[in-house]
PDB file of C-alpha atoms in Angstrom:
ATOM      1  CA  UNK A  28      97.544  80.600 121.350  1.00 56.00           C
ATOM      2  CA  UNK A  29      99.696  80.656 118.294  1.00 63.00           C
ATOM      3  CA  UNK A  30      97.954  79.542 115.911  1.00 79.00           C
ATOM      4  CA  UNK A  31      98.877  81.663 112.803  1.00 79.00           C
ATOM      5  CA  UNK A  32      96.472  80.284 110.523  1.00 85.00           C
ATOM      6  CA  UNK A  33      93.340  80.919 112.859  1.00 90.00           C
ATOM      7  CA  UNK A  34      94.977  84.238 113.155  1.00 89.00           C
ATOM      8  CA  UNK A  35      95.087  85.246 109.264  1.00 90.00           C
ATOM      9  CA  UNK A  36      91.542  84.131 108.735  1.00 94.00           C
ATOM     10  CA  UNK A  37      90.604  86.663 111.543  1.00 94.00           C
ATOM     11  CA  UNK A  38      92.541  89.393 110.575  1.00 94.00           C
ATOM     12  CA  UNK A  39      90.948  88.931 106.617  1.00 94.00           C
ATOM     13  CA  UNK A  40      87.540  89.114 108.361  1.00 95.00           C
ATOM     14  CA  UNK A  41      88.370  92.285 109.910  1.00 96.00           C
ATOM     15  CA  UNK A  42      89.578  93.864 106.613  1.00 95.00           C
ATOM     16  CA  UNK A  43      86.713  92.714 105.483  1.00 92.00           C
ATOM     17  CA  UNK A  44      84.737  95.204 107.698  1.00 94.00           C
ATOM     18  CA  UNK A  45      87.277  97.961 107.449  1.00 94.00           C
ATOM     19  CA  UNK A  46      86.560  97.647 103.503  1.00 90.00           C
ATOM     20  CA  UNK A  47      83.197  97.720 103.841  1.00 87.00           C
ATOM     21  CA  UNK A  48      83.624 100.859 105.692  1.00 89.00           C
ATOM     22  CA  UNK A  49      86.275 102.415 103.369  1.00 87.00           C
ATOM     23  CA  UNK A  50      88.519 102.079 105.351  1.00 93.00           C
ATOM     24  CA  UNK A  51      91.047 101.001 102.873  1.00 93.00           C
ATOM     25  CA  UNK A  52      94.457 101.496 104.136  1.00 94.00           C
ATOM     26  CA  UNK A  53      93.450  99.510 107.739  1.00 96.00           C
ATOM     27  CA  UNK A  54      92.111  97.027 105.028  1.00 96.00           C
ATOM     28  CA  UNK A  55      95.175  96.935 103.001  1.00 96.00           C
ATOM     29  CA  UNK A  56      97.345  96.384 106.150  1.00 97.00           C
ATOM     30  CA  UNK A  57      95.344  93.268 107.614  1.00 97.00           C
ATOM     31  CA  UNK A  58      94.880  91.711 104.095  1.00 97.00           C
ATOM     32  CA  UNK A  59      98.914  91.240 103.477  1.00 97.00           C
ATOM     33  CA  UNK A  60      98.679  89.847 106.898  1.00 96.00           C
ATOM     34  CA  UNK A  61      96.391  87.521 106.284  1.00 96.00           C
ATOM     35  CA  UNK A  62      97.845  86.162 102.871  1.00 97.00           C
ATOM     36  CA  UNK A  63     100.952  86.136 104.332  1.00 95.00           C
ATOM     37  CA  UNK A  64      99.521  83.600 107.291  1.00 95.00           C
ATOM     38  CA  UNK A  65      97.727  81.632 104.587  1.00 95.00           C
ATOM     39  CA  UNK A  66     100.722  80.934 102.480  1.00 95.00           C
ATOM     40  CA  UNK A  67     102.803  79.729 105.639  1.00 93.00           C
ATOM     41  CA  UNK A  68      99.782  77.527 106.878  1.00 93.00           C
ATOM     42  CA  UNK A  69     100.100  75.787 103.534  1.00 94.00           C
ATOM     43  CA  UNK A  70      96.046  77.047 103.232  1.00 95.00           C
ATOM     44  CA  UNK A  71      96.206  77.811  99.047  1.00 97.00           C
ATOM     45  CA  UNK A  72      92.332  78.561  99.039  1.00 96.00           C
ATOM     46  CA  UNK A  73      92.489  80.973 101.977  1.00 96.00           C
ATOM     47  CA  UNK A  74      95.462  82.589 100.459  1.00 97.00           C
ATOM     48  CA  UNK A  75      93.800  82.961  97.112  1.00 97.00           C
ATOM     49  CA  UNK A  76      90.505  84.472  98.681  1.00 96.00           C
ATOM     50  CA  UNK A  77      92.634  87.096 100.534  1.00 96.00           C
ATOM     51  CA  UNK A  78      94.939  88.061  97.707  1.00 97.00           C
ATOM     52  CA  UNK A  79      91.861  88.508  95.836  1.00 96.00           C
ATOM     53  CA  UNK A  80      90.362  90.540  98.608  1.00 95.00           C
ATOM     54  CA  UNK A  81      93.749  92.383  98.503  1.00 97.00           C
ATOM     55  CA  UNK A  82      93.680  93.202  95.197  1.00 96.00           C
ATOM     56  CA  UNK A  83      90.217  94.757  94.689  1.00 93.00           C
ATOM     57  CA  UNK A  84      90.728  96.844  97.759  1.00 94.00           C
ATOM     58  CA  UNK A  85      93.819  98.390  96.626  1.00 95.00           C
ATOM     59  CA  UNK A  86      91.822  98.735  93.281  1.00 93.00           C
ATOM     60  CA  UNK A  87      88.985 100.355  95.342  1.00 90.00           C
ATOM     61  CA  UNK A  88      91.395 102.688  97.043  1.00 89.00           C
ATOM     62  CA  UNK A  89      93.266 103.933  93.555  1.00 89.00           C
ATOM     63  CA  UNK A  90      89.687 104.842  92.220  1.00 86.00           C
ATOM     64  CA  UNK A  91      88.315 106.597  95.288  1.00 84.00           C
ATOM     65  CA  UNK A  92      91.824 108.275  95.392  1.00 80.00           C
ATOM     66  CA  UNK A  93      91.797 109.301  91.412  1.00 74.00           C
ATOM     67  CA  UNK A  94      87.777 110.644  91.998  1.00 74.00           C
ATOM     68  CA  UNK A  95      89.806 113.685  93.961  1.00 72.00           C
ATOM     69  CA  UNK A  96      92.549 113.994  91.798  1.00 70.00           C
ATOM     70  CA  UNK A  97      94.082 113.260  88.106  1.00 63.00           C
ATOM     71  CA  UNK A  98      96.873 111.215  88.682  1.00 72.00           C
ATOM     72  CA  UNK A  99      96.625 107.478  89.375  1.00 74.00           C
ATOM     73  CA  UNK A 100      98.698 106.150  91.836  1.00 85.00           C
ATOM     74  CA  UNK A 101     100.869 103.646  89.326  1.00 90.00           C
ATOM     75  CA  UNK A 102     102.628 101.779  92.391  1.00 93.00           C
ATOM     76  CA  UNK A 103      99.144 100.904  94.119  1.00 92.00           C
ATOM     77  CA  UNK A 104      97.543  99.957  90.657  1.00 94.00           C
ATOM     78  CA  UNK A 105     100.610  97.501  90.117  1.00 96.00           C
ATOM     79  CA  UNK A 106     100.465  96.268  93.386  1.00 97.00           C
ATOM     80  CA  UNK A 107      96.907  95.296  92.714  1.00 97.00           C
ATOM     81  CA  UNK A 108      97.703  93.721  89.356  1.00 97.00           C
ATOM     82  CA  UNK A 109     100.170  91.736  91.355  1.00 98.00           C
ATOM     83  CA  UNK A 110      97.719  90.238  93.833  1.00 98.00           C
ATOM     84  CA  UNK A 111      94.986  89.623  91.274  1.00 97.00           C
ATOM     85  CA  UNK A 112      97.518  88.173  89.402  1.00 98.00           C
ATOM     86  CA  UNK A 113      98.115  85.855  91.868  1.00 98.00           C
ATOM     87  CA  UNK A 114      94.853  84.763  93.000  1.00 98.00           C
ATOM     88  CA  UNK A 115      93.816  84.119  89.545  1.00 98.00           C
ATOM     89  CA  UNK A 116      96.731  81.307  89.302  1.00 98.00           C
ATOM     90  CA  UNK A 117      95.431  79.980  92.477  1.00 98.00           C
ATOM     91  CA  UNK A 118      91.504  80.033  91.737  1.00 97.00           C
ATOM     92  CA  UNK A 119      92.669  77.834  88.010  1.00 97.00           C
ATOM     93  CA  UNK A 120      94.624  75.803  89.702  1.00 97.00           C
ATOM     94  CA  UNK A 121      91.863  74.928  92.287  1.00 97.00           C
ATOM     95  CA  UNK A 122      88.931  75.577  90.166  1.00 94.00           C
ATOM     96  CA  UNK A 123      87.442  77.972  92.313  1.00 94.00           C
ATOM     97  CA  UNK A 124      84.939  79.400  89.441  1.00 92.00           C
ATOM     98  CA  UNK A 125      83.292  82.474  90.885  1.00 90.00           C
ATOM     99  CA  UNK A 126      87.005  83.243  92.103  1.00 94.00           C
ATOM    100  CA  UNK A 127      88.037  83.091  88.951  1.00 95.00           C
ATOM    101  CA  UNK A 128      85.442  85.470  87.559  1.00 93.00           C
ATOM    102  CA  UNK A 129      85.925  88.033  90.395  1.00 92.00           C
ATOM    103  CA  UNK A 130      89.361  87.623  89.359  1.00 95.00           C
ATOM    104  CA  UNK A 131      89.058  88.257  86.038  1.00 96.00           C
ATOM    105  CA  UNK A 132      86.655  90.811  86.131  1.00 93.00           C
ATOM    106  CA  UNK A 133      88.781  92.895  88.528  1.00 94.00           C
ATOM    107  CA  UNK A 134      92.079  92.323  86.914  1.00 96.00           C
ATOM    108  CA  UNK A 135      90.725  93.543  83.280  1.00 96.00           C
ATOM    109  CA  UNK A 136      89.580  96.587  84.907  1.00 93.00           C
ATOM    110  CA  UNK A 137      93.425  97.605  86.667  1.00 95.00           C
ATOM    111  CA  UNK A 138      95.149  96.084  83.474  1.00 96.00           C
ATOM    112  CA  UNK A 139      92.776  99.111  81.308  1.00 94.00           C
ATOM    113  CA  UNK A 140      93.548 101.771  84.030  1.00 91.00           C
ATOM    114  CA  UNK A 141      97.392 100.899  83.052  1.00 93.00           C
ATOM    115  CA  UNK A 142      96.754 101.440  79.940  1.00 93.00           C
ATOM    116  CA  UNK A 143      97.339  98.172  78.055  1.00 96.00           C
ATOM    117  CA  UNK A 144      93.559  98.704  76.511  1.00 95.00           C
ATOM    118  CA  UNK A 145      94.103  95.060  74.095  1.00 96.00           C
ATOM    119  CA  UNK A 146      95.375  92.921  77.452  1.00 97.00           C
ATOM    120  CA  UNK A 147      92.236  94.418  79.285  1.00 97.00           C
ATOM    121  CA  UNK A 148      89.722  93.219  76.837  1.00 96.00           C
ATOM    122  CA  UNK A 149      91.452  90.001  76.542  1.00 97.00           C
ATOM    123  CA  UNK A 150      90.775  89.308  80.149  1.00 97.00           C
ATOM    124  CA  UNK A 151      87.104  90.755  79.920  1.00 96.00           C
ATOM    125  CA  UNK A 152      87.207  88.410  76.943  1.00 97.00           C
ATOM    126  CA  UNK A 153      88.224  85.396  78.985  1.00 97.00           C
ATOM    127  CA  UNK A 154      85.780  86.356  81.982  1.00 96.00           C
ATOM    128  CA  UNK A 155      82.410  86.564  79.960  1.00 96.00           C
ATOM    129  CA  UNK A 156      83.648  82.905  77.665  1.00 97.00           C
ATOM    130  CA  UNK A 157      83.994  81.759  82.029  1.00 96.00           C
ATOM    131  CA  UNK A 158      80.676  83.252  82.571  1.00 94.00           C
ATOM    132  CA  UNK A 159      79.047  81.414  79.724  1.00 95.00           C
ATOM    133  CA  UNK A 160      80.391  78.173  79.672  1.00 93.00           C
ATOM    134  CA  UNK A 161      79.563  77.689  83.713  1.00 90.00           C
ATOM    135  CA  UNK A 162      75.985  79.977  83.882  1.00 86.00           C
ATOM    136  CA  UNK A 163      73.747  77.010  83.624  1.00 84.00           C
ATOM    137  CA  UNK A 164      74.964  75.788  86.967  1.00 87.00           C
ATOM    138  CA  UNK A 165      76.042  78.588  89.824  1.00 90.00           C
ATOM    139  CA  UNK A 166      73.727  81.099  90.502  1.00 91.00           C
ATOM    140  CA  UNK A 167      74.594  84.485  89.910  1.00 90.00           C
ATOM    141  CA  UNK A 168      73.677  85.898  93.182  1.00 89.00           C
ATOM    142  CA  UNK A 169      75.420  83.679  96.181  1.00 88.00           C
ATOM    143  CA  UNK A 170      77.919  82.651  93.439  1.00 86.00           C
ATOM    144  CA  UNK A 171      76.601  78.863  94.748  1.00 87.00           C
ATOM    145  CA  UNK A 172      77.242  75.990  92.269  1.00 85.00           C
ATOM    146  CA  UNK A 173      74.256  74.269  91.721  1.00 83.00           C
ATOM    147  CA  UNK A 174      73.689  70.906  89.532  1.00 77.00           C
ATOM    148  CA  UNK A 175      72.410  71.326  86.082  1.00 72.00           C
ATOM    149  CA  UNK A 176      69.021  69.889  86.389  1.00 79.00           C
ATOM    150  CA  UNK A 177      68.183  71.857  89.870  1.00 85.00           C
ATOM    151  CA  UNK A 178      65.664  74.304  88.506  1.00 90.00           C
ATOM    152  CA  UNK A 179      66.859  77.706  88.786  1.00 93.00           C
ATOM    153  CA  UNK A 180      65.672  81.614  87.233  1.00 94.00           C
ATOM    154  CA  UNK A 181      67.260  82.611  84.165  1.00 94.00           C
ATOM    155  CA  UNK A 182      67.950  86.114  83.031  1.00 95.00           C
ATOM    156  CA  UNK A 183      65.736  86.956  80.449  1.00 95.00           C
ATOM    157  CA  UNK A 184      68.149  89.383  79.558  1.00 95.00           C
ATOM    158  CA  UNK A 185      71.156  87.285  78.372  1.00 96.00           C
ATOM    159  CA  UNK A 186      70.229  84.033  78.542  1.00 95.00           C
ATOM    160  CA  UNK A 187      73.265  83.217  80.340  1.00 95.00           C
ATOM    161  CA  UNK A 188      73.229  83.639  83.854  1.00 94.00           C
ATOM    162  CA  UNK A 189      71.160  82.254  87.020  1.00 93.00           C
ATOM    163  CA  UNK A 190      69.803  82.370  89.536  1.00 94.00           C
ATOM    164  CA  UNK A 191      68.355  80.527  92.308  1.00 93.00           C
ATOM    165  CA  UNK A 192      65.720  82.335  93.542  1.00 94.00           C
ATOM    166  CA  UNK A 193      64.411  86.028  93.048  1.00 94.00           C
ATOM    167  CA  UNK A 194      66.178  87.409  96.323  1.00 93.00           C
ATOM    168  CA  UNK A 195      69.454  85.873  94.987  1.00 92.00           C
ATOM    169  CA  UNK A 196      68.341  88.078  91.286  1.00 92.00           C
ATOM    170  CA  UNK A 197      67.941  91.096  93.272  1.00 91.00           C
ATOM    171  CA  UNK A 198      71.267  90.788  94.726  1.00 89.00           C
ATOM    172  CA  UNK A 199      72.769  89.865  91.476  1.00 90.00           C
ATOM    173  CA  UNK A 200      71.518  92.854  89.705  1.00 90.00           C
ATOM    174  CA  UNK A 201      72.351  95.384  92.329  1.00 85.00           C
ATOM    175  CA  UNK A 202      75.478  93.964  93.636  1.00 78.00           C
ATOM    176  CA  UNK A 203      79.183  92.550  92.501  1.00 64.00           C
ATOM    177  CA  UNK A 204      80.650  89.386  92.918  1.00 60.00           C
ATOM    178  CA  UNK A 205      79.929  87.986  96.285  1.00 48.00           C
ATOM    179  CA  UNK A 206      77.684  91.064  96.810  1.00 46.00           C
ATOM    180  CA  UNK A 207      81.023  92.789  98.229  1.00 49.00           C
ATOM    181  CA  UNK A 208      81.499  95.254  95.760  1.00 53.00           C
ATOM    182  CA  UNK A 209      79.263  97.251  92.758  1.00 54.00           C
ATOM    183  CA  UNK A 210      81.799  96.239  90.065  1.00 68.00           C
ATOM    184  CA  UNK A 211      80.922  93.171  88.223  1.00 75.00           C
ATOM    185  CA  UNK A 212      76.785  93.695  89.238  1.00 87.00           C
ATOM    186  CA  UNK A 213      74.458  91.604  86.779  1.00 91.00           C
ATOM    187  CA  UNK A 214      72.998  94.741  85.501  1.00 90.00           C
ATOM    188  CA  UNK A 215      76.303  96.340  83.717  1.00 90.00           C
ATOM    189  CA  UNK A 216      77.282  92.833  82.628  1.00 93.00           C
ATOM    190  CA  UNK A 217      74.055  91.422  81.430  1.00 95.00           C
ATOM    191  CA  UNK A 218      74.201  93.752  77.890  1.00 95.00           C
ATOM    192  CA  UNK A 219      77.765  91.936  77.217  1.00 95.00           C
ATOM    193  CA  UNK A 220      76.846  88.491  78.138  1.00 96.00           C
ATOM    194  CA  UNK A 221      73.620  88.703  75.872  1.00 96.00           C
ATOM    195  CA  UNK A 222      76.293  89.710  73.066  1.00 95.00           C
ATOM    196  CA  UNK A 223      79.319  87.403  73.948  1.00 97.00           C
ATOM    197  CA  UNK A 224      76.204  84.864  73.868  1.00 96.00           C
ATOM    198  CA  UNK A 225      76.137  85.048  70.105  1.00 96.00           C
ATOM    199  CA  UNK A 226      79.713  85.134  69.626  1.00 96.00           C
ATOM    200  CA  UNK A 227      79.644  81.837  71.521  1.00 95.00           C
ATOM    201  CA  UNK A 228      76.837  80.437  68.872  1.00 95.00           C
ATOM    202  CA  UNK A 229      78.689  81.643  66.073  1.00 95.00           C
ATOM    203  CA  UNK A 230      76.543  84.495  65.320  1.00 95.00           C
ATOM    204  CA  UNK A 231      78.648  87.173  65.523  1.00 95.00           C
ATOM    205  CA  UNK A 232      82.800  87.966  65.395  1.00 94.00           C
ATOM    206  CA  UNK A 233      84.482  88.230  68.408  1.00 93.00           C
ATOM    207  CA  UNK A 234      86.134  91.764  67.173  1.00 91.00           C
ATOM    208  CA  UNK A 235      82.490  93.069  66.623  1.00 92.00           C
ATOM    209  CA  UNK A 236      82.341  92.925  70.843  1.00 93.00           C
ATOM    210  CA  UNK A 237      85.555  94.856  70.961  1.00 91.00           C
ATOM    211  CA  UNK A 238      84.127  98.028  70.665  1.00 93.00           C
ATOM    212  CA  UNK A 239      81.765  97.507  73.556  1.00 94.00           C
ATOM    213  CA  UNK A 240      83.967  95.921  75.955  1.00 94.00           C
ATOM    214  CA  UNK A 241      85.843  99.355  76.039  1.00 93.00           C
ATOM    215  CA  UNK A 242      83.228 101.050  76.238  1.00 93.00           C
ATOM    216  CA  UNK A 243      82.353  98.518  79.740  1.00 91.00           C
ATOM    217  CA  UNK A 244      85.731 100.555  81.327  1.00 88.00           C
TER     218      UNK A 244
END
């Protein structure tokens, strides 16, 4: 029928699947397509969803590729960089918050794996100051934002992030970022929320996190 932008949105569902599969290189292929239709529909949130999408699967691929062998595959990690890049710029400009965070939490991880260990933490940094300041009002689970005076579960961990329900906890804890992928899960952040927490009250340094913020890569 022609219509491109119907037809990016379907093929970023179907990378979708292949990436849930591992499937990564069908994944890879549909992705560009679909960010490519997005930015010629004019459709900046649909382009920054699927050059996020982009991004963490050609992160996912590098890792499940280095798992078999030593060398990292520099032009794939840079690629990803790219893309992440790029949806972060979209996700501040629209203030897409949990886009943001996925973002951020993806990008510190391929800017480490490059080696620029000071940029990395930065960027972890700026994603647990994102995670603070907006945990009293999107849940932490469906990545929902919810109004500060809806009553919602609070980690009793850090302090910092939400939840709407127990279900929605579960998923949290077990799960990334939209449930989509394991990196980013409540249960390997929680530790350096509870401690960027204090930095955030003045309690302690921000270079006294430093140390475990590497240690999070």
């Amino acid at each position: 029928l022609g219509d491109k932008a119907e037809e990016g949105i379907a093929s970023g569902n179907i990378a979708r699947c292949y990436a849930a599969l591992g499937q990564n290189e069908e994944a890879i292929e549909l992705f560009r397509q679909s960010v490519k239709s997005a930015h010629e529909s004019g459709d900046e949130q649909e382009q920054c969803k699927r050059s996020l999408e982009l991004g963490k699967t050609l992160l996912d691929q590098v890792e499940r590729q280095h798992e078999h062998c030593a060398a990292v595959d520099a032009s794939r990690m840079s690629d990803a960089n790219h893309w992440l890049s790029a949806a972060l710029l979209l996700a501040d400009k629209l203030c897409l918050t949990s886009w943001q965070l996925d973002a951020l939490q993806h990008q510190s991880t391929v800017t480490f794996r490059q080696g620029a260990k000071d940029e990395a933490v930065r960027l972890l940094q700026q994603y647990l100051q994102l995670a603070v300041d907006e945990g009293r009002r999107m849940c932490g689970g469906c990545w929902q934002l919810r109004g500060e005076d809806v009553p919602m579960l609070t980690c009793s961990g850090c302090s910092v992030v939400r939840f709407c329900d127990e279900q929605c906890q579960r998923v949290g804890w077990a799960h990334g970022l939209g449930g989509w992928r394991k990196r980013g899960r409540h249960k390997d952040m929680c530790p350096l929320l509870k401690k960027w927490r204090q930095v955030v009250k003045g309690r302690l340094s921000t270079d006294s996190c430093n140390q475990d913020l590497e240690a999070y890569f």
